[in-house]
Amino acid sequence: MSGIAPIFRKEMEDHFTSVRFVLITALILMVGIIITSMVGMGLRSELEGYSKPPFVFLLLFTATGRFFSFAQFIGFFGPLMGIILGFDSINRERIGRTLTKLLSQPIYRDSVINAKFLSGIGIIGIILLGMILLICGLSFILVGVVPGGSEIMRLFLYFVITLVYVSFWLSVSILFSIIFRSTATSALASLALWIFFSFFLGIGGSFIADALAPLKEGSTVDPAVLLRHERIQRIVSFFSPISVYTDTTSILLDPLRKTTKGIVLMGPLERLSISRFQGPLPVLDSLLIVLPHVVSLVALTLVCFAICYFVFMRQEIRSA
Amino acid sequence: MEEYLIEARGLSKTYGNLKAVDDLTISIRKGEIFGFLGPNGAGKTTTILMFLGLTEPTQGMVRVCGFDPVKNPLNVKRRTGYLPEHLGFYEDMTARQNLLYVARLNGISEEEATSRIERALEEVGLEEVADRRVSTFSKGMRQRLGIAEVLIKEPELVLLDEPTIGLDPESTIHMLEMVRSLSRDRGMTVFLSSHLLDQVQRISDRVGIMIKGRLVAEGPIEELAKRKLGVEREDYTLEEIYLKFFREA
């Protein structure tokens, strides 16, 4: 592909020297270290005198110390990272009138958008990988545990899925930077979408669930209605990449969790089987549970990027 | 057989109801300086964008450097240098870095790029400020940097869109000198759009006059003068000819 390499190189240089890169890295680094230290020290004092249970290492990512866990933090902050890296990628060039210059060079038009997308993913990957490795290092020091093979596998899957998740937000913000001429508008549009998915979709879900399957207060709850209520809420939440991502990573990082569902109705037989089989799941089985989630997350990202691509290729580039 | 670098036949571009370019047929010979005249909004920029394959024609065909810009834009862009009316540079990069980026986009090797950039900077007289950020540059310096960007590509054809607009008299003269040297010393073909008539008259071999998307006249200035003003007159200016066409249109 003609032209990807030089644009990719320049975009990476731009990212690395930009203030915003320093800011988001510093923020993630700071919050990550604080959370991990708190969780790590808590674990150490709790484990004093006991032999270490299996998978204590992954607790560093999932245990919610005093505020929230690292995984929750990334679930919440990851979108912001993608948005910050992408919201002005195309319209900045348009405002600076460099887009015409760029496109009058012998490069394919799609190289521009591919290179911008790839460089964003590269930066996100570097920050995330650095952070995960840092937490691993802290775990040696604070808790004295070393990750085993399956834990490393789980962390790797977590890394890949987080990369896809943040890339989704990157492509959303790139799409807005193609559609809107002003960088402020594209930033606000991306943020609005993020806030909608983070807060309002959850509220909307419980609202719809209350309307369709109302739970009467005070009286004993009919399990069937409760289940229906829960199911409606879940269906609504599936429209939000944030809850899809949170479900996925909570399963992947916790071998003891066997379902993403919040409520499971159990008969005597299920109760027996649950108490018999308390053991952790193999990595592959955890992955199988969330496979639909993973597929839909990847599909969302690809669809969003495809729309970017399509809109950008058909757009008039006239500077006027 | 004369060799043409641009050949357009029946080229049209419509935006909704507006005919930006209407049935343009034009041929540009190798090595000449062609002045493309017209008031603002006559379709000059649209024409240039169609030559580069940056805008698709609604109708008609065009061949630039022997290639169809719609089907083969890369081959056209490789051989064509384009100086847009509104120049854009990466403001927080230095002049040299901006040029290096363009060289990389053109697939020029680093070694070759360094020497071409050195030569181009010298030629446009920017070698002393080469390591300053472009954000500190004046309009005239930006324009010269734009020319340097065209030079490092070493193109066969140069498309200049209003190259002297907004320049002070001294920079304008310098600019026209550079344009002339592109053609005389380097054998490049220059297609120059402008509405500043005396400047075009000074450097062009042939001119075309575009009004409301239609090419109303085309040829050497003397020929147009004979046709429009009568045979006897010697002291014609391009302005007179142009205004005459403009009133008739």
XYZ file of C-alpha atoms in Angstrom:
569
model
C 0.000 0.000 0.000
C 1.620 3.145 -1.205
C 2.060 5.842 1.384
C 1.062 4.083 4.596
C 4.596 3.867 5.962
C 5.534 7.579 5.829
C 2.155 8.719 7.154
C 2.235 6.122 9.922
C 5.710 7.251 10.867
C 4.741 10.900 10.980
C 1.577 10.225 12.967
C 3.529 8.206 15.529
C 6.049 11.027 15.851
C 3.209 13.491 16.276
C 1.562 11.373 18.964
C 4.749 10.826 20.911
C 5.618 14.501 20.982
C 2.094 15.681 21.728
C 1.021 17.012 25.103
C -2.110 14.914 25.092
C -0.112 11.699 24.825
C 1.932 12.709 27.856
C -1.231 13.639 29.737
C -3.188 10.433 29.141
C -0.133 8.277 29.791
C 0.573 10.122 33.013
C -3.034 9.826 34.116
C -3.286 6.111 33.370
C 0.088 5.492 34.949
C -0.843 7.394 38.078
C -4.263 5.849 38.578
C -2.947 2.387 37.656
C -0.121 2.544 40.165
C -2.377 3.866 42.927
C -5.024 1.202 42.380
C -2.520 -1.622 42.110
C -0.596 -0.520 45.177
C -3.738 -0.302 47.240
C -5.016 -3.665 46.085
C -1.563 -5.218 46.391
C -1.006 -4.043 49.949
C -4.496 -5.121 50.932
C -3.848 -8.564 49.492
C -0.544 -8.869 51.284
C -2.002 -8.132 54.685
C -4.965 -10.437 54.076
C -2.790 -13.289 52.895
C -0.417 -13.039 55.818
C 0.086 -16.497 57.217
C -1.975 -18.260 54.520
C -0.745 -20.129 51.527
C -1.470 -18.199 48.370
C -4.704 -19.204 46.642
C -4.600 -19.795 42.881
C -5.155 -16.834 40.582
C -4.305 -14.317 43.255
C -2.308 -12.551 40.567
C -5.369 -11.672 38.515
C -6.957 -10.109 41.587
C -4.615 -7.179 41.051
C -6.660 -6.344 37.960
C -10.129 -7.196 39.201
C -10.179 -6.475 42.936
C -11.962 -3.221 43.685
C -9.758 -1.753 46.416
C -11.359 1.314 47.926
C -12.633 2.834 44.665
C -12.612 0.627 41.606
C -10.492 -2.051 39.988
C -7.975 -1.463 37.253
C -10.173 -3.343 34.781
C -13.120 -1.100 35.648
C -10.948 1.953 35.312
C -9.841 0.959 31.808
C -13.423 0.105 30.877
C -14.398 3.606 31.849
C -11.331 5.537 30.774
C -10.388 3.509 27.674
C -13.015 5.208 25.485
C -11.683 8.593 26.499
C -8.221 7.470 25.442
C -9.442 6.479 21.973
C -11.409 9.702 21.626
C -8.474 11.873 22.669
C -6.211 10.200 20.120
C -8.637 10.398 17.215
C -11.094 13.259 17.489
C -9.115 15.678 15.305
C -7.231 13.290 13.041
C -8.862 14.278 9.744
C -10.407 17.688 10.396
C -7.142 19.046 11.781
C -5.579 18.370 8.375
C -8.582 19.919 6.716
C -8.381 23.090 8.802
C -4.604 23.301 8.289
C -5.229 22.764 4.563
C -2.676 19.985 4.597
C -5.212 17.384 3.455
C -5.180 18.699 -0.114
C -1.395 18.708 -0.079
C -1.305 15.180 1.288
C -3.752 13.891 -1.304
C -1.966 15.560 -4.209
C 1.060 13.369 -3.451
C 1.293 9.943 -5.098
C -0.406 8.009 -2.303
C -3.663 6.107 -2.190
C -6.395 8.003 -0.497
C -7.140 5.179 1.909
C -3.517 5.172 3.084
C -4.284 8.364 4.969
C -7.091 6.895 7.001
C -5.460 3.476 7.396
C -2.240 5.014 8.667
C -4.091 7.263 11.099
C -6.081 4.346 12.449
C -3.021 2.103 12.730
C -0.912 4.717 14.462
C -3.701 5.298 16.988
C -3.875 1.560 17.665
C -0.094 1.484 17.978
C -0.093 4.196 20.614
C -2.954 2.587 22.548
C -1.156 -0.759 22.410
C 2.048 0.732 23.745
C 0.301 2.462 26.659
C -1.763 -0.606 27.582
C 1.071 -3.081 27.289
C 3.319 -0.833 29.342
C 0.653 -0.553 32.000
C -0.031 -4.278 32.185
C 3.680 -5.055 32.454
C 4.050 -2.422 35.140
C 1.294 -4.002 37.187
C 2.984 -7.392 36.782
C 6.172 -5.858 38.118
C 4.351 -4.308 41.056
C 2.802 -7.652 41.874
C 6.259 -9.207 42.301
C 7.224 -6.474 44.707
C 3.997 -6.049 46.654
C 2.461 -9.508 46.815
C 5.333 -11.663 45.752
C 3.335 -13.640 43.204
C 4.441 -14.618 39.728
C 1.816 -15.140 37.024
C 1.417 -18.692 35.787
C 0.944 -19.770 32.203
C -2.839 -19.578 32.177
C -2.770 -16.203 33.893
C -0.467 -14.861 31.234
C -2.825 -16.259 28.600
C -5.749 -14.513 30.273
C -3.846 -11.255 30.503
C -2.937 -11.508 26.846
C -6.580 -12.028 25.882
C -7.504 -9.119 28.130
C -4.914 -6.977 26.352
C -6.181 -7.904 22.878
C -9.827 -7.296 23.751
C -9.048 -3.992 25.437
C -7.125 -2.982 22.328
C -10.158 -3.773 20.178
C -12.431 -1.927 22.602
C -10.340 1.246 22.661
C -9.905 0.981 18.872
C -13.678 1.048 18.570
C -13.722 4.424 20.285
C -10.791 5.534 18.194
C -12.713 4.734 15.028
C -15.813 6.490 16.380
C -13.812 9.651 16.977
C -12.069 9.381 13.594
C -15.491 9.039 11.981
C -16.650 12.229 13.692
C -13.439 13.961 12.645
C -14.290 13.088 9.040
C -17.902 14.197 9.271
C -17.466 17.409 11.262
C -15.285 20.218 10.004
C -14.609 21.615 13.457
C -12.435 19.756 15.950
C -14.518 20.998 18.882
C -17.682 19.552 17.363
C -16.132 16.171 16.699
C -14.693 16.005 20.222
C -18.051 16.905 21.769
C -19.937 14.443 19.566
C -17.589 11.623 20.573
C -17.873 12.552 24.241
C -21.640 12.727 23.985
C -21.755 9.224 22.561
C -19.439 7.995 25.281
C -21.583 9.531 28.038
C -24.723 8.148 26.438
C -23.346 4.615 26.420
C -21.708 4.913 29.846
C -24.606 6.326 31.824
C -27.842 6.758 29.986
C -28.145 3.417 28.264
C -28.021 1.666 31.635
C -30.742 3.950 33.003
C -32.750 3.519 29.830
C -32.403 -0.257 30.137
C -33.818 -0.386 33.644
C -36.551 2.025 32.590
C -37.626 -0.201 29.705
C -37.366 -3.273 31.915
C -39.542 -1.619 34.571
C -42.118 -0.760 31.946
C -42.238 -4.183 30.318
C -41.790 -6.411 33.367
C -42.619 -4.368 36.456
C -41.374 -5.739 39.755
C -44.020 -5.090 42.405
C -42.485 -3.785 45.562
C -43.187 -5.430 48.877
C -44.842 -8.568 47.568
C -42.841 -11.692 46.882
C -41.256 -11.469 43.487
C -42.281 -13.948 40.867
C -39.012 -15.512 39.642
C -40.271 -15.551 36.049
C -40.927 -11.785 36.118
C -37.576 -11.156 37.776
C -35.857 -13.159 35.065
C -37.735 -11.306 32.342
C -36.796 -7.975 33.941
C -33.170 -9.017 34.027
C -33.232 -10.305 30.472
C -34.680 -7.055 29.073
C -32.039 -5.060 30.888
C -29.344 -7.264 29.449
C -30.656 -7.020 25.921
C -30.591 -3.221 26.139
C -27.122 -3.264 27.620
C -25.894 -5.296 24.663
C -26.249 -2.171 22.540
C -23.526 -0.572 24.587
C -19.955 -1.554 23.762
C -19.040 -0.574 27.291
C -21.142 -3.237 28.966
C -20.186 -5.817 26.346
C -16.562 -5.075 27.133
C -17.065 -5.134 30.906
C -18.836 -8.496 30.696
C -16.062 -9.923 28.544
C -13.155 -8.854 30.681
C -14.789 -9.783 33.971
C -15.136 -13.347 32.712
C -11.697 -13.478 31.185
C -9.927 -12.161 34.254
C -11.822 -14.295 36.733
C -11.546 -18.049 36.144
C -14.197 -18.691 38.817
C -16.938 -16.793 37.055
C -18.955 -19.003 34.791
C -21.619 -16.761 33.398
C -22.077 -13.137 32.504
C -25.643 -13.224 33.782
C -26.417 -11.326 36.936
C -29.191 -13.614 38.119
C -29.278 -17.366 37.632
C -32.319 -19.357 38.597
C -31.172 -22.619 40.145
C -33.046 -25.792 40.775
C -31.714 -28.370 43.249
C -29.683 -30.116 40.584
C -27.911 -26.933 39.490
C -27.211 -26.077 43.091
C -25.629 -29.463 43.576
C -23.515 -29.167 40.461
C -22.395 -25.677 41.396
C -21.276 -26.823 44.824
C -19.517 -29.840 43.325
C -17.689 -28.003 40.615
C -16.248 -24.964 42.262
C -12.973 -25.223 40.419
C -11.653 -22.598 38.035
C -12.373 -22.779 34.334
C -9.652 -23.367 31.765
C -8.778 -20.311 29.698
C -10.445 -21.651 26.599
C -13.741 -22.255 28.374
C -13.757 -18.720 29.749
C -13.178 -17.494 26.236
C -16.013 -19.650 24.921
C -18.458 -18.106 27.389
C -17.758 -14.617 26.088
C -17.143 -15.521 22.461
C -20.359 -13.804 21.287
C -19.287 -10.686 23.158
C -15.843 -10.751 21.602
C -17.260 -11.268 18.139
C -19.708 -8.409 18.508
C -16.989 -6.098 19.828
C -14.732 -6.888 16.882
C -17.652 -6.526 14.487
C -18.612 -3.141 15.965
C -15.069 -1.876 15.532
C -14.816 -3.140 11.973
C -18.214 -1.729 11.004
C -17.330 1.648 12.465
C -14.015 1.682 10.628
C -15.706 0.611 7.409
C -18.084 3.569 7.701
C -15.090 5.899 8.256
C -13.417 4.465 5.198
C -16.518 4.743 3.048
C -17.319 8.326 4.071
C -13.727 9.475 3.681
C -13.281 7.926 0.249
C -16.415 9.596 -1.079
C -15.932 12.994 0.490
C -15.065 15.995 -1.658
C -11.680 17.216 -0.561
C -12.110 20.804 -1.732
C -10.491 23.015 0.814
C -12.894 25.876 0.295
C 3.890 15.794 -33.769
C 3.483 18.049 -30.833
C 3.429 16.520 -27.417
C 0.635 17.495 -25.070
C 0.919 17.166 -21.313
C -2.722 17.956 -20.656
C -5.506 17.035 -23.004
C -9.067 17.660 -21.921
C -12.148 17.015 -24.037
C -15.635 18.025 -23.063
C -14.669 18.135 -19.410
C -17.587 19.112 -17.153
C -18.245 19.204 -13.455
C -21.611 19.958 -11.918
C -22.337 20.515 -8.247
C -26.093 20.116 -7.972
C -27.497 22.719 -10.350
C -24.265 24.658 -10.635
C -22.089 23.998 -13.646
C -18.632 24.675 -12.207
C -16.862 23.622 -15.388
C -18.803 23.384 -18.618
C -17.545 21.427 -21.602
C -13.869 22.361 -21.335
C -11.636 21.340 -24.214
C -8.018 22.351 -23.885
C -4.522 21.108 -24.760
C -1.344 22.154 -23.016
C 1.926 21.680 -24.897
C 5.016 20.321 -23.270
C 7.296 23.042 -21.905
C 4.957 26.013 -22.208
C 3.602 28.359 -19.562
C -0.151 28.459 -19.841
C -2.041 31.211 -18.056
C -5.520 30.237 -17.005
C -7.552 33.376 -16.428
C -10.924 34.042 -14.968
C -12.768 35.823 -12.206
C -13.212 34.238 -8.782
C -15.534 31.269 -8.941
C -15.086 30.710 -12.663
C -14.117 27.064 -12.114
C -10.342 27.373 -12.287
C -9.637 25.468 -9.098
C -12.202 22.794 -9.972
C -10.444 22.317 -13.300
C -7.085 21.872 -11.614
C -8.545 19.419 -9.103
C -9.947 17.389 -11.997
C -6.524 17.349 -13.659
C -5.112 15.857 -10.455
C -7.862 13.323 -9.982
C -8.856 14.928 -6.685
C -12.316 15.630 -8.081
C -14.102 13.332 -10.466
C -15.414 14.938 -13.647
C -19.141 14.625 -14.227
C -18.546 14.274 -17.937
C -15.800 14.259 -20.498
C -12.255 12.940 -20.434
C -8.864 14.276 -19.520
C -5.357 12.899 -19.874
C -2.532 14.351 -17.815
C 1.045 13.296 -18.592
C -0.507 10.542 -20.679
C -2.616 9.086 -17.857
C -6.255 9.254 -16.929
C -6.407 10.936 -13.486
C -9.639 9.132 -12.608
C -8.346 5.638 -13.264
C -4.685 6.201 -12.625
C -4.323 9.066 -10.145
C -1.023 7.870 -8.710
C 0.792 8.061 -12.019
C -0.522 11.569 -12.550
C 0.351 12.731 -9.043
C 3.839 11.289 -9.312
C 4.551 13.493 -12.338
C 2.659 16.582 -11.260
C 3.506 19.254 -8.726
C 0.555 21.148 -7.326
C 0.641 24.458 -5.497
C -2.835 25.049 -4.059
C -4.282 28.498 -3.610
C -4.423 28.056 0.150
C -1.183 26.439 1.143
C -1.119 24.147 4.117
C 1.926 23.161 6.135
C 2.395 21.343 9.402
C 2.851 24.424 11.516
C 4.842 22.920 14.349
C 7.302 21.245 12.011
C 10.257 23.050 10.491
C 10.470 23.878 6.798
C 12.954 21.066 6.322
C 10.738 18.543 8.112
C 7.782 19.552 5.973
C 9.818 18.986 2.832
C 11.161 15.688 4.107
C 7.620 14.459 4.719
C 6.635 15.301 1.149
C 9.766 13.563 -0.123
C 8.890 10.438 1.874
C 5.338 10.478 0.578
C 6.808 10.511 -2.913
C 8.932 7.499 -2.100
C 12.190 9.395 -2.569
C 15.090 7.735 -0.760
C 16.398 9.554 2.331
C 19.752 10.248 0.772
C 18.306 11.620 -2.438
C 15.712 13.571 -0.442
C 18.357 15.335 1.646
C 20.224 16.593 -1.388
C 17.035 17.567 -3.256
C 15.768 19.466 -0.195
C 19.084 21.298 0.126
C 18.957 22.347 -3.523
C 15.304 23.344 -3.397
C 15.761 25.432 -0.244
C 18.655 27.228 -1.841
C 16.738 27.863 -5.012
C 13.796 29.489 -3.253
C 16.060 31.290 -0.800
C 14.909 29.664 2.405
C 18.138 27.911 3.412
C 18.664 30.220 6.382
C 15.281 29.613 7.927
C 15.072 25.929 7.026
C 15.116 24.836 10.646
C 12.549 27.294 11.863
C 8.976 26.281 12.488
C 6.634 27.071 9.639
C 4.295 28.849 12.076
C 6.811 31.719 12.168
C 6.813 32.116 8.364
C 5.375 35.066 6.472
C 3.013 34.640 3.535
C 5.843 35.124 1.058
C 8.040 32.561 2.768
C 5.170 30.071 2.803
C 4.667 30.549 -0.903
C 8.359 29.938 -1.511
C 8.229 26.838 0.670
C 5.306 25.683 -1.464
C 7.453 26.063 -4.567
C 10.238 24.124 -2.848
C 7.743 21.354 -2.179
C 6.972 21.233 -5.885
C 10.669 21.303 -6.797
C 11.706 18.299 -4.717
C 9.236 16.162 -6.654
C 10.995 17.155 -9.876
C 7.706 16.987 -11.777
C 7.029 17.220 -15.495
C 3.983 19.368 -14.989
C 3.355 22.095 -12.428
C -0.137 23.261 -11.560
C -0.130 26.625 -9.796
C -3.373 27.932 -8.365
C -3.216 31.695 -7.811
C 0.478 31.623 -6.891
C 0.903 35.368 -6.409
C -2.246 36.232 -4.544
C -1.667 38.171 -1.352
C 2.042 38.692 -1.963
C 3.836 42.035 -1.706
C 5.307 43.437 -4.962
C 8.796 42.176 -4.276
C 7.685 38.651 -3.461
C 5.429 38.713 -6.514
C 8.347 39.516 -8.805
C 10.426 36.823 -7.135
C 7.573 34.357 -7.539
C 7.130 35.128 -11.229
C 10.886 34.727 -11.724
C 10.745 31.307 -10.114
C 7.791 30.270 -12.236
C 9.557 31.379 -15.372
C 12.684 29.492 -14.426
C 10.653 26.318 -13.881
C 9.793 26.405 -17.541
C 12.923 27.935 -19.084
C 15.636 26.247 -17.025
C 14.022 22.995 -16.044
C 11.787 22.344 -18.997
C 8.724 21.888 -16.838
C 5.284 22.605 -18.172
C 3.472 25.225 -16.137
C -0.278 25.599 -15.854
C -0.980 28.759 -13.921
C -4.359 30.000 -12.790
C -4.775 33.620 -11.837
C -6.949 36.671 -12.078
C -4.011 39.077 -11.888
C -3.753 39.858 -15.566
C -0.574 41.878 -15.955
C 1.393 39.180 -14.148
C 0.057 36.467 -16.382
C 0.796 38.598 -19.419
C 4.383 38.949 -18.297
C 5.184 35.243 -18.173
C 2.668 33.236 -20.173
C 3.171 31.806 -23.627
C -0.529 31.185 -24.080
C -3.618 32.028 -22.090
C -7.120 30.702 -21.701
C -9.999 32.782 -20.421
C -12.604 31.046 -18.323
C -15.862 32.750 -17.435
C -18.696 31.063 -15.536
C -17.270 27.625 -16.162
C -16.838 28.091 -19.918
C -13.571 28.594 -21.756
C -14.375 31.609 -23.932
C -10.995 32.128 -25.560
C -7.657 30.392 -25.824
C -4.383 31.124 -27.575
C -1.244 33.318 -27.554
C -1.930 36.799 -26.202
C -1.033 38.550 -29.508
C -3.475 36.382 -31.372
C -6.285 37.135 -28.958
C -5.430 40.830 -29.214
C -5.691 40.736 -33.001
C -8.980 38.933 -32.858
C -10.576 41.098 -30.251
C -9.030 44.530 -30.574
C -8.255 44.795 -34.275
C -5.048 44.167 -36.230
C -3.406 47.608 -36.050
C -3.054 47.977 -32.315
C 0.304 47.234 -30.793
C -0.083 48.611 -27.276
C -2.668 46.111 -26.147
C -2.860 44.822 -22.617
C -4.289 41.538 -21.525
C -6.663 43.475 -19.333
C -8.400 45.064 -22.302
C -8.827 41.732 -24.011
C -10.055 40.104 -20.877
C -12.593 42.798 -20.099
C -13.907 42.657 -23.611
C -14.495 38.925 -23.295
C -15.937 39.414 -19.859
C -18.520 41.985 -21.020
C -19.584 39.794 -23.894
C -20.062 36.738 -21.732
